[in-house]
Short mmCIF file of C-alpha atoms in Angstrom, two decimals:
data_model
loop_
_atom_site.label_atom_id
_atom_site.label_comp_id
_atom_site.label_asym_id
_atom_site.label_seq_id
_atom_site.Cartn_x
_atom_site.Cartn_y
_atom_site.Cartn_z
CA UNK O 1 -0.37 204.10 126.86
CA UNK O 2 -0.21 201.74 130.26
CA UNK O 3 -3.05 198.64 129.88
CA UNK O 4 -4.73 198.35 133.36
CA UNK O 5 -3.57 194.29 134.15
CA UNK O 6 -6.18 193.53 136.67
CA UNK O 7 -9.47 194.95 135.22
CA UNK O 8 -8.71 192.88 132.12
CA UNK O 9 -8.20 189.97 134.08
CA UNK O 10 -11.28 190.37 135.98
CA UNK O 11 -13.09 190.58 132.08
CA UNK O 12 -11.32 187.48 131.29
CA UNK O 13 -12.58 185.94 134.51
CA UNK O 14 -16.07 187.45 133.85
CA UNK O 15 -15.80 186.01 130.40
CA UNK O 16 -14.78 182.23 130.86
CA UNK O 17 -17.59 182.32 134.19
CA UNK O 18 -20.21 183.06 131.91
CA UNK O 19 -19.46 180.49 128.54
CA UNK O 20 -19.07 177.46 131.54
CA UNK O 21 -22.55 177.94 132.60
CA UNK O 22 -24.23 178.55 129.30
CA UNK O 23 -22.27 175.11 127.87
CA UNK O 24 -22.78 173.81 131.58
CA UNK O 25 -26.78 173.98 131.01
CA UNK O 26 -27.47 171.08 128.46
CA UNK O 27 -28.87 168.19 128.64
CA UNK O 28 -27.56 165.39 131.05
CA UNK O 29 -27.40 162.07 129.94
CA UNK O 30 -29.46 159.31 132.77
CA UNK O 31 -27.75 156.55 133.57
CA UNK O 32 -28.83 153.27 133.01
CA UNK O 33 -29.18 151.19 136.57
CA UNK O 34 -27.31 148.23 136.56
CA UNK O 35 -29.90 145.68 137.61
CA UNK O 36 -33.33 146.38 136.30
CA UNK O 37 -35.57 146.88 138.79
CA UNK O 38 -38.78 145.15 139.80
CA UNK O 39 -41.85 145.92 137.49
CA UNK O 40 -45.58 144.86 139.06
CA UNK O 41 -47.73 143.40 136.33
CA UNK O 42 -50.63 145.00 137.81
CA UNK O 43 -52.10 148.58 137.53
CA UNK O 44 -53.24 148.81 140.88
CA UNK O 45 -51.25 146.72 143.35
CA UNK O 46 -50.37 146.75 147.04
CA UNK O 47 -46.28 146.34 147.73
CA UNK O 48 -44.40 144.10 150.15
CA UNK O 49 -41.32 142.66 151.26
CA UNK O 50 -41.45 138.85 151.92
CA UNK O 51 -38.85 136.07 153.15
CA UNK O 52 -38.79 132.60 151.89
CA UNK O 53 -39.42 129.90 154.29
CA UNK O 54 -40.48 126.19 153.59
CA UNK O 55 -44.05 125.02 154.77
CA UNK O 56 -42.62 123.93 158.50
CA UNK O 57 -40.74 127.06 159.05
CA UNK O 58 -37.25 126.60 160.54
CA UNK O 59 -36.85 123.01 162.36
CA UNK O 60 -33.84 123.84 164.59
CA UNK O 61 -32.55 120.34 165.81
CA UNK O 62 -31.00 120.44 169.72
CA UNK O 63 -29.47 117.42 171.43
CA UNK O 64 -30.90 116.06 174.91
CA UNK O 65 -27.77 115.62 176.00
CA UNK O 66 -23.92 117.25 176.09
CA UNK O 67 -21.33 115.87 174.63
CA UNK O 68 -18.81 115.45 171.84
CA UNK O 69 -19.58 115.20 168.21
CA UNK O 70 -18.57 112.19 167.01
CA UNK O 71 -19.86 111.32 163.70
CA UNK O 72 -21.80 113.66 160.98
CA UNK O 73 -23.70 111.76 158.89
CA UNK O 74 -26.00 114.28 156.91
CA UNK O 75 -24.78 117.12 154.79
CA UNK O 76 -25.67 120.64 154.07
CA UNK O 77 -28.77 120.46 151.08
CA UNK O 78 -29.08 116.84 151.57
CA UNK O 79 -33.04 115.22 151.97
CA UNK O 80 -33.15 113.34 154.43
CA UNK O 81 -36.28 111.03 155.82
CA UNK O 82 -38.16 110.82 158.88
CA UNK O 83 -36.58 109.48 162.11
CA UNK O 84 -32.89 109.23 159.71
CA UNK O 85 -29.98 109.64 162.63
CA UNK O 86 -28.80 113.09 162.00
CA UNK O 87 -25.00 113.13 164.31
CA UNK O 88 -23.52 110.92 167.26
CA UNK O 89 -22.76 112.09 170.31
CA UNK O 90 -19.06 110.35 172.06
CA UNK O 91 -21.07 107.55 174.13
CA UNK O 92 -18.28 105.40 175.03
CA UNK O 93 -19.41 105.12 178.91
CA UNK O 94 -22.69 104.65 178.15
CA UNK O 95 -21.77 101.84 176.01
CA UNK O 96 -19.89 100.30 178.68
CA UNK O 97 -22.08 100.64 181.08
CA UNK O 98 -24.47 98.88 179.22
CA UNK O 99 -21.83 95.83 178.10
CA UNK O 100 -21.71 95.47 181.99
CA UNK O 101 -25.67 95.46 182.01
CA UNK O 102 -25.86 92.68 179.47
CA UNK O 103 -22.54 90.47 180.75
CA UNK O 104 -24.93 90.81 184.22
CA UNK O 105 -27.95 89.47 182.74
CA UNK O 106 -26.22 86.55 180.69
CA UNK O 107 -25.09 85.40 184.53
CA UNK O 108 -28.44 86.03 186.21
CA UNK O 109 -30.32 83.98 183.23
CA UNK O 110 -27.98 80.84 183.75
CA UNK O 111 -28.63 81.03 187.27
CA UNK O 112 -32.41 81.03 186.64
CA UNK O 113 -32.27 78.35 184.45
CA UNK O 114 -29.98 76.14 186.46
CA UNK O 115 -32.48 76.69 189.36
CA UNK O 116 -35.38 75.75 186.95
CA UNK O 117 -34.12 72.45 185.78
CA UNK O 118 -33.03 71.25 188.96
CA UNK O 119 -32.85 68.33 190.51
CA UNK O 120 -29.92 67.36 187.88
CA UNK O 121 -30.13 63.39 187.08
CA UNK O 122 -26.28 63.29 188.38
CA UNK O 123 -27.30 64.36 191.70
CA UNK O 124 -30.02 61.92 192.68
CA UNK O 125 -27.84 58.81 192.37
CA UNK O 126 -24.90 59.99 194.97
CA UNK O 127 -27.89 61.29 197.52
CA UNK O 128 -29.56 57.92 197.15
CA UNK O 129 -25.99 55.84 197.67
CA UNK O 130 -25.82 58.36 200.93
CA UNK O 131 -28.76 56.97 202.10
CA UNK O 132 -27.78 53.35 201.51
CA UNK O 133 -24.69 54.14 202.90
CA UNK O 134 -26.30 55.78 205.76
CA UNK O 135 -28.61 53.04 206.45
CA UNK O 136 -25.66 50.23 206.28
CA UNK O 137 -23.98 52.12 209.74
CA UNK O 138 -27.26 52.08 211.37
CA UNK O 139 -27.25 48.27 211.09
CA UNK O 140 -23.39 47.89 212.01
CA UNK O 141 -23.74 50.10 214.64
CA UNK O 142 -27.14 48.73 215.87
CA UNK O 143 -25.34 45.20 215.81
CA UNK O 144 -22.20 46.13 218.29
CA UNK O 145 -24.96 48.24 220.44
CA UNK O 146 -26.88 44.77 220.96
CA UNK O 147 -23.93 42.21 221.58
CA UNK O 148 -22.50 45.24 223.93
CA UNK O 149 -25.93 44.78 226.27
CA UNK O 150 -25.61 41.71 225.86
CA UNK O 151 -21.76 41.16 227.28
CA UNK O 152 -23.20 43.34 230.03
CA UNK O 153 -25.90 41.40 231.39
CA UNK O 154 -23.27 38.44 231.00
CA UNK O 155 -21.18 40.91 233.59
CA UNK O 156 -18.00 40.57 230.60
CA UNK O 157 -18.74 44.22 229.26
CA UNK O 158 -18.21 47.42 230.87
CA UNK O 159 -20.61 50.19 231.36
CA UNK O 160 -18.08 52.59 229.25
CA UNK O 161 -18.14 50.25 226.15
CA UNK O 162 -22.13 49.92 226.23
CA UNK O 163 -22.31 53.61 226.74
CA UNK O 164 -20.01 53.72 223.69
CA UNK O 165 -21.77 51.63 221.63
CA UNK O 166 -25.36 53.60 222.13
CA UNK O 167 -23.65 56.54 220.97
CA UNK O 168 -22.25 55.65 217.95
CA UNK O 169 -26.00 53.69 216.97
CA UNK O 170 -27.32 57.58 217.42
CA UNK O 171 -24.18 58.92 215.68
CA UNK O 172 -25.18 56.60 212.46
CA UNK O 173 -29.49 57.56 212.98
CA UNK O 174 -28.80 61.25 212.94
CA UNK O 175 -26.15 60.44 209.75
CA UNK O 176 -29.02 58.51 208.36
CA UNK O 177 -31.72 61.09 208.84
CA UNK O 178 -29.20 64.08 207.52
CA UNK O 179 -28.58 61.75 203.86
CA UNK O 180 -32.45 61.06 204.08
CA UNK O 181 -33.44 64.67 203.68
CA UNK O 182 -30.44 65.51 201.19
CA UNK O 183 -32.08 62.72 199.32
CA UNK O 184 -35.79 64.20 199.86
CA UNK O 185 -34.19 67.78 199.10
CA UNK O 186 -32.48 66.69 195.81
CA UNK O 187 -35.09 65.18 194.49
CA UNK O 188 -37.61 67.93 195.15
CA UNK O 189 -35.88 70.17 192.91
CA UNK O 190 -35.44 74.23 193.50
CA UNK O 191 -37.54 76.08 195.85
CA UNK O 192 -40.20 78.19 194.37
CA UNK O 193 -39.18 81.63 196.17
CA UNK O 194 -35.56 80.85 194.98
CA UNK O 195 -37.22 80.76 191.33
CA UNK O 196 -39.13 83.77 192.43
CA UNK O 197 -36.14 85.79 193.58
CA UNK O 198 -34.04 85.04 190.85
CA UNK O 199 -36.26 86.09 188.20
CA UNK O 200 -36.91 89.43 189.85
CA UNK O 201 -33.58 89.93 189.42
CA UNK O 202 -33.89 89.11 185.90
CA UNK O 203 -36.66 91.39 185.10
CA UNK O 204 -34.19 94.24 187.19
CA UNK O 205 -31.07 93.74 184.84
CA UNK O 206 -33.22 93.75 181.71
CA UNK O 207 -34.93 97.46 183.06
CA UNK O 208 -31.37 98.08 183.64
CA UNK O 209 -30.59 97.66 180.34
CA UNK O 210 -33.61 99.09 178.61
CA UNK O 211 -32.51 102.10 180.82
CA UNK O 212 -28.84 102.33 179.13
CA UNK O 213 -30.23 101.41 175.80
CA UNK O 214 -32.21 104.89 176.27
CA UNK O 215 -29.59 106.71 177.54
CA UNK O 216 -27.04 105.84 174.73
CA UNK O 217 -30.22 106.65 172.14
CA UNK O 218 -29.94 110.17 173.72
CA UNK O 219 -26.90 110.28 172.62
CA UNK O 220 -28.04 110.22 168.91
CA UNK O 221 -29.65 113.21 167.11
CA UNK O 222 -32.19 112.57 164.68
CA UNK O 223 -34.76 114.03 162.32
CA UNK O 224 -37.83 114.81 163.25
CA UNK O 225 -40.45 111.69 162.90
CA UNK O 226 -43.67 113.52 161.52
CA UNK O 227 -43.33 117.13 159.59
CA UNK O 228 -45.54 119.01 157.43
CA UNK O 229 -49.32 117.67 157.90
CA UNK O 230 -51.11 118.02 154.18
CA UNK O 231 -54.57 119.22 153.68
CA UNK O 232 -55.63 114.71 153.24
CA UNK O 233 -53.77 114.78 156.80
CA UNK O 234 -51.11 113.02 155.74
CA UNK O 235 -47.89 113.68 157.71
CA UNK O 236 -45.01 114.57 154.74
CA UNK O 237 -41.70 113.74 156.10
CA UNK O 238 -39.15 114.40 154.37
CA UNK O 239 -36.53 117.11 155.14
CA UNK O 240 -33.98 119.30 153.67
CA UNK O 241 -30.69 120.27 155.57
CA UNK O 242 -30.08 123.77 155.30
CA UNK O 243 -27.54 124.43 158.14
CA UNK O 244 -24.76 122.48 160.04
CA UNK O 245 -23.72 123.95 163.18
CA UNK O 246 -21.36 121.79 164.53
CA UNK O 247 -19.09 119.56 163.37
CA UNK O 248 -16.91 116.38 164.29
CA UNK O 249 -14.63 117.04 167.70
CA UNK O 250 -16.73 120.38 168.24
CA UNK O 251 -18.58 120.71 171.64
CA UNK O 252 -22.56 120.27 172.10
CA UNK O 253 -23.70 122.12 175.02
CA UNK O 254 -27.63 121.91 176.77
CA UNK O 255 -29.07 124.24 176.09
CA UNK O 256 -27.70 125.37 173.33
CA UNK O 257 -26.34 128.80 172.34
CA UNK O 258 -27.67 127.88 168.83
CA UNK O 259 -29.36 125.19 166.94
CA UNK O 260 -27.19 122.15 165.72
CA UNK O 261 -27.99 121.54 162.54
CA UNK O 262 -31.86 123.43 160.66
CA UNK O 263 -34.29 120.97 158.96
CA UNK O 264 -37.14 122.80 156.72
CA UNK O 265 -39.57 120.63 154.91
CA UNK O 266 -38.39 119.95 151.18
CA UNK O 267 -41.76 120.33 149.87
CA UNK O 268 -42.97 123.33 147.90
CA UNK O 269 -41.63 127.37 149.53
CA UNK O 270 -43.91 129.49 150.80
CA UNK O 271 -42.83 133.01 151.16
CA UNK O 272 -44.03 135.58 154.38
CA UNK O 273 -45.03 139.04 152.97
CA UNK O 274 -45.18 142.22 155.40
CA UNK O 275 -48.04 143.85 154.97
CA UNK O 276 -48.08 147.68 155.97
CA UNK O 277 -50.23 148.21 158.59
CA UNK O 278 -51.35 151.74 157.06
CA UNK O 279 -52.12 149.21 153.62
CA UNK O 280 -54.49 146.97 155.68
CA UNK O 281 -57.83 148.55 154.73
CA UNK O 282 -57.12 147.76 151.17
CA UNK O 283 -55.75 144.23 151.22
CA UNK O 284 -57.83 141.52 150.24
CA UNK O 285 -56.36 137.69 150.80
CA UNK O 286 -57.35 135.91 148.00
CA UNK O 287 -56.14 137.86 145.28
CA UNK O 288 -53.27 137.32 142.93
CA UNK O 289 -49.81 137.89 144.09
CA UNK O 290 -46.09 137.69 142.51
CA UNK O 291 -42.82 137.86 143.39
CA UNK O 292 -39.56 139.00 142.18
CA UNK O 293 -35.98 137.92 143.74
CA UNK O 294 -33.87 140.89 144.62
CA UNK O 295 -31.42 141.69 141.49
CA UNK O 296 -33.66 139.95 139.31
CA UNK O 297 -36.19 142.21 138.31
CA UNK O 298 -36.85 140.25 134.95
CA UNK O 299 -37.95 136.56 136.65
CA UNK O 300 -41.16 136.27 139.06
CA UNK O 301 -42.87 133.41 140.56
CA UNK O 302 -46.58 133.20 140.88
CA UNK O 303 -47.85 133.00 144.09
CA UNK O 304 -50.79 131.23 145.99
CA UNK O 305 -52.63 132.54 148.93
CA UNK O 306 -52.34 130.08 151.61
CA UNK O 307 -53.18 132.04 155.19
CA UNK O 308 -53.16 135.06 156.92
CA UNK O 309 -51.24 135.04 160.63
CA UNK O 310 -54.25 137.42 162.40
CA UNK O 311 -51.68 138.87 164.66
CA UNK O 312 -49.65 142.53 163.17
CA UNK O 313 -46.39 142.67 164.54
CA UNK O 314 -43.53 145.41 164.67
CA UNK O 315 -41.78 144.98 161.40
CA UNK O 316 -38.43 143.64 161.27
CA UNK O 317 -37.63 142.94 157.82
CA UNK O 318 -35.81 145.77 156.16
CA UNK O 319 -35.51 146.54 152.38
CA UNK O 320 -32.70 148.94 152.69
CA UNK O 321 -35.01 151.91 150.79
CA UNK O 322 -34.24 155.50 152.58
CA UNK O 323 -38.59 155.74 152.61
CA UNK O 324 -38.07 152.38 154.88
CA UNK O 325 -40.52 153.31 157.80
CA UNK O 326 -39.07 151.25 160.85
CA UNK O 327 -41.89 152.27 163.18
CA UNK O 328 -44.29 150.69 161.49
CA UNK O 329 -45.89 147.66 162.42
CA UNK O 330 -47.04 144.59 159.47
CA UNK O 331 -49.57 141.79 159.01
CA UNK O 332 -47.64 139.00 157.94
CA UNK O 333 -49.32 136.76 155.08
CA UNK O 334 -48.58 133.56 153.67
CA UNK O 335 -48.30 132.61 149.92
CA UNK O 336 -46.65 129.31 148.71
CA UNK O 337 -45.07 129.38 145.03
CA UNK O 338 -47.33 127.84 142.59
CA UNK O 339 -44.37 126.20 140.77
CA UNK O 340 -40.92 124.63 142.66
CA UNK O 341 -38.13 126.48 141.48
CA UNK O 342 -34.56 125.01 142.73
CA UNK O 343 -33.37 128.55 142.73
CA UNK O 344 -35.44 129.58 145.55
CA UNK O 345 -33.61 129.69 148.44
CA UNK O 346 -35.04 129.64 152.05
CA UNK O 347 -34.20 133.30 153.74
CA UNK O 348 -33.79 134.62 150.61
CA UNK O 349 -35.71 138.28 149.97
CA UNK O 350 -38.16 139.30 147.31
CA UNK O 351 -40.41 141.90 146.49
CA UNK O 352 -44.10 141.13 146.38
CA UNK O 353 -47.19 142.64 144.70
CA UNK O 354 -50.35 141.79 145.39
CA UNK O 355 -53.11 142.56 143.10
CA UNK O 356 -56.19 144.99 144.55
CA UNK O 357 -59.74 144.30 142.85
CA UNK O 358 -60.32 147.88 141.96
CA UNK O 359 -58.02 150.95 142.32
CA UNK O 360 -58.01 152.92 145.37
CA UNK O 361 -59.81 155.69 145.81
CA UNK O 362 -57.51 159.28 144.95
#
């Protein structure tokens, strides 16, 4: 008897099909997720995502100038005070500009001063001795001008010689009158527009110099001098670096592409939660709120309402969930942490819950 081969395998087929989906059918086994995720405490709760920020938001520091990096002095999470010099900027022609500036006022100042202690006691005794000297060829010439007229009414001198003679008697006055007023002038001392002159151009090298002094200043980046002001108005400053841009040899351009180096306040971290706009009806501001960091669903910082910004914008911060709506648009709220935490990072993501006063209506 012949065994039909392919209706028997078509049984087999028929056969094995129908034990893999009756042992197929149990129960599968759930996975565990790796990271536990975030749990609110309360029963009925709004949701949001939130960013950490300090109190000041983002200081991003710019230079007023171009130029060179020459010297970092801060370093990335380093707290820094008010006013503390931040980088240098290459200044070399600046600073030689204002080395000229100073050399230039050092001259200008002895000038001034020589000009104010004038007439010098070495001066007055040569004038005077001019004078005397002056006043001796007056009489000598004086002398041979008389005996001349005299030879010449005696008919033994010549009109030449007596003409002579009376011209070198007016030589000797005019000598004599020139030594008198060098005398006068020495002993008068400077002249008061000279003193006048002289220290306007003191007062122009010294605004001169103030001028370069400014200039090369520009040339220094610093920290802010007043930051967060506290509710006793009392301005905190003290900042934290959180980014370095640029470094030594690297380029600083004005404006710049980005910011140089990012100050935040090193006080307590606030946080800035989206709030839905479709969840708006049911959020209330002063009511508890907590936070988890992302992959930490186990750790959460209380939070404490600090303001609302009264201005909904479209949302931009994205929590990766495929229910994500991106054409939303989000109050954004402020809390601040109710307890510093050096694991809190500015940036960083959490997940929020705020607590609602009574569950919504179903």
């Amino acid at each position: 008897m012949k065994i039909p081969i392919i209706p028997v395998i078509a049984l087999a087929a028929i056969t094995f099909a129908v034990y893999h989906v009756m042992t197929s059918q149990g129960p599968t086994s759930q996975a565990e997720p790796p990271i536990e995720p975030a749990r609110s405490p309360y029963a009925s709760k709004l949701a949001g995502a939130g960013i950490v920020e300090s109190r000041t938001e983002n200081i991003e520091i710019a230079a007023e100038v171009s130029g060179v990096v020459s010297e970092l002095l801060v370093s990335e999470g380093e707290i820094i005070d008010a006013g503390q010099l931040l980088l240098k900027l290459d200044a070399r022609d600046v600073q030689a500009e204002l080395n000229i500036h100073e050399s230039g006022l050092k001259n200008v100042l002895a000038q001034y001063q020589r000009l104010e202690r004038m007439p010098r006691a070495e001066e007055v005794p040569p004038a005077k001795a001019d004078v005397t000297e002056a006043e001796a060829e007056v009489r000598q010439a004086k002398d041979a001008y008389e005996r001349q007229q005299k030879l010449n009414r005696e008919k033994i001198g010549t009109d030449e010689e007596l003409i002579a003679a009376r011209s070198q008697l007016e030589v000797a006055e005019a000598k004599l009158d020139k030594a008198k007023a060098d005398y006068q002038l020495v002993i008068a001392g400077t002249w008061e527009e000279d003193l006048l002159v002289t220290e306007s151009q003191v007062e122009q090298m010294r605004a001169e110099i103030k001028k370069t002094q400014t200039e090369l200043a520009r040339h220094e980046v610093r920290a802010p001098t007043s930051g967060f002001l506290s509710e006793n108005n009392e301005k905190k400053s003290v900042w934290e670096v959180l980014q370095i841009n640029r470094r030594p040899g690297e380029y600083v351009g004005t404006p710049s592409v980005e910011a140089i180096i990012i100050l935040a306040d090193a006080g307590p971290r606030r946080i800035r939660v989206d709030i839905d706009e479709h969840d708006l009806p049911r959020f209330e501001p002063n009511q508890p709120a907590i936070a988890f960091p992302r992959g930490d669903g186990k750790t959460s910082y209380p939070l404490k309402f600090v303001r609302v910004e009264p201005y909904v914008v479209p949302k931009r911060s994205l929590t990766g969930d495929n229910a994500d709506r991106v054409d939303t648009r989000v109050l954004q709220v402020i809390y601040e942490f109710e307890k510093s935490n050096s694991k809190i990072y500015v940036g960083q993501q959490m997940d929020v819950y705020i607590e609602l006063s009574e569950k919504p209506d179903k």
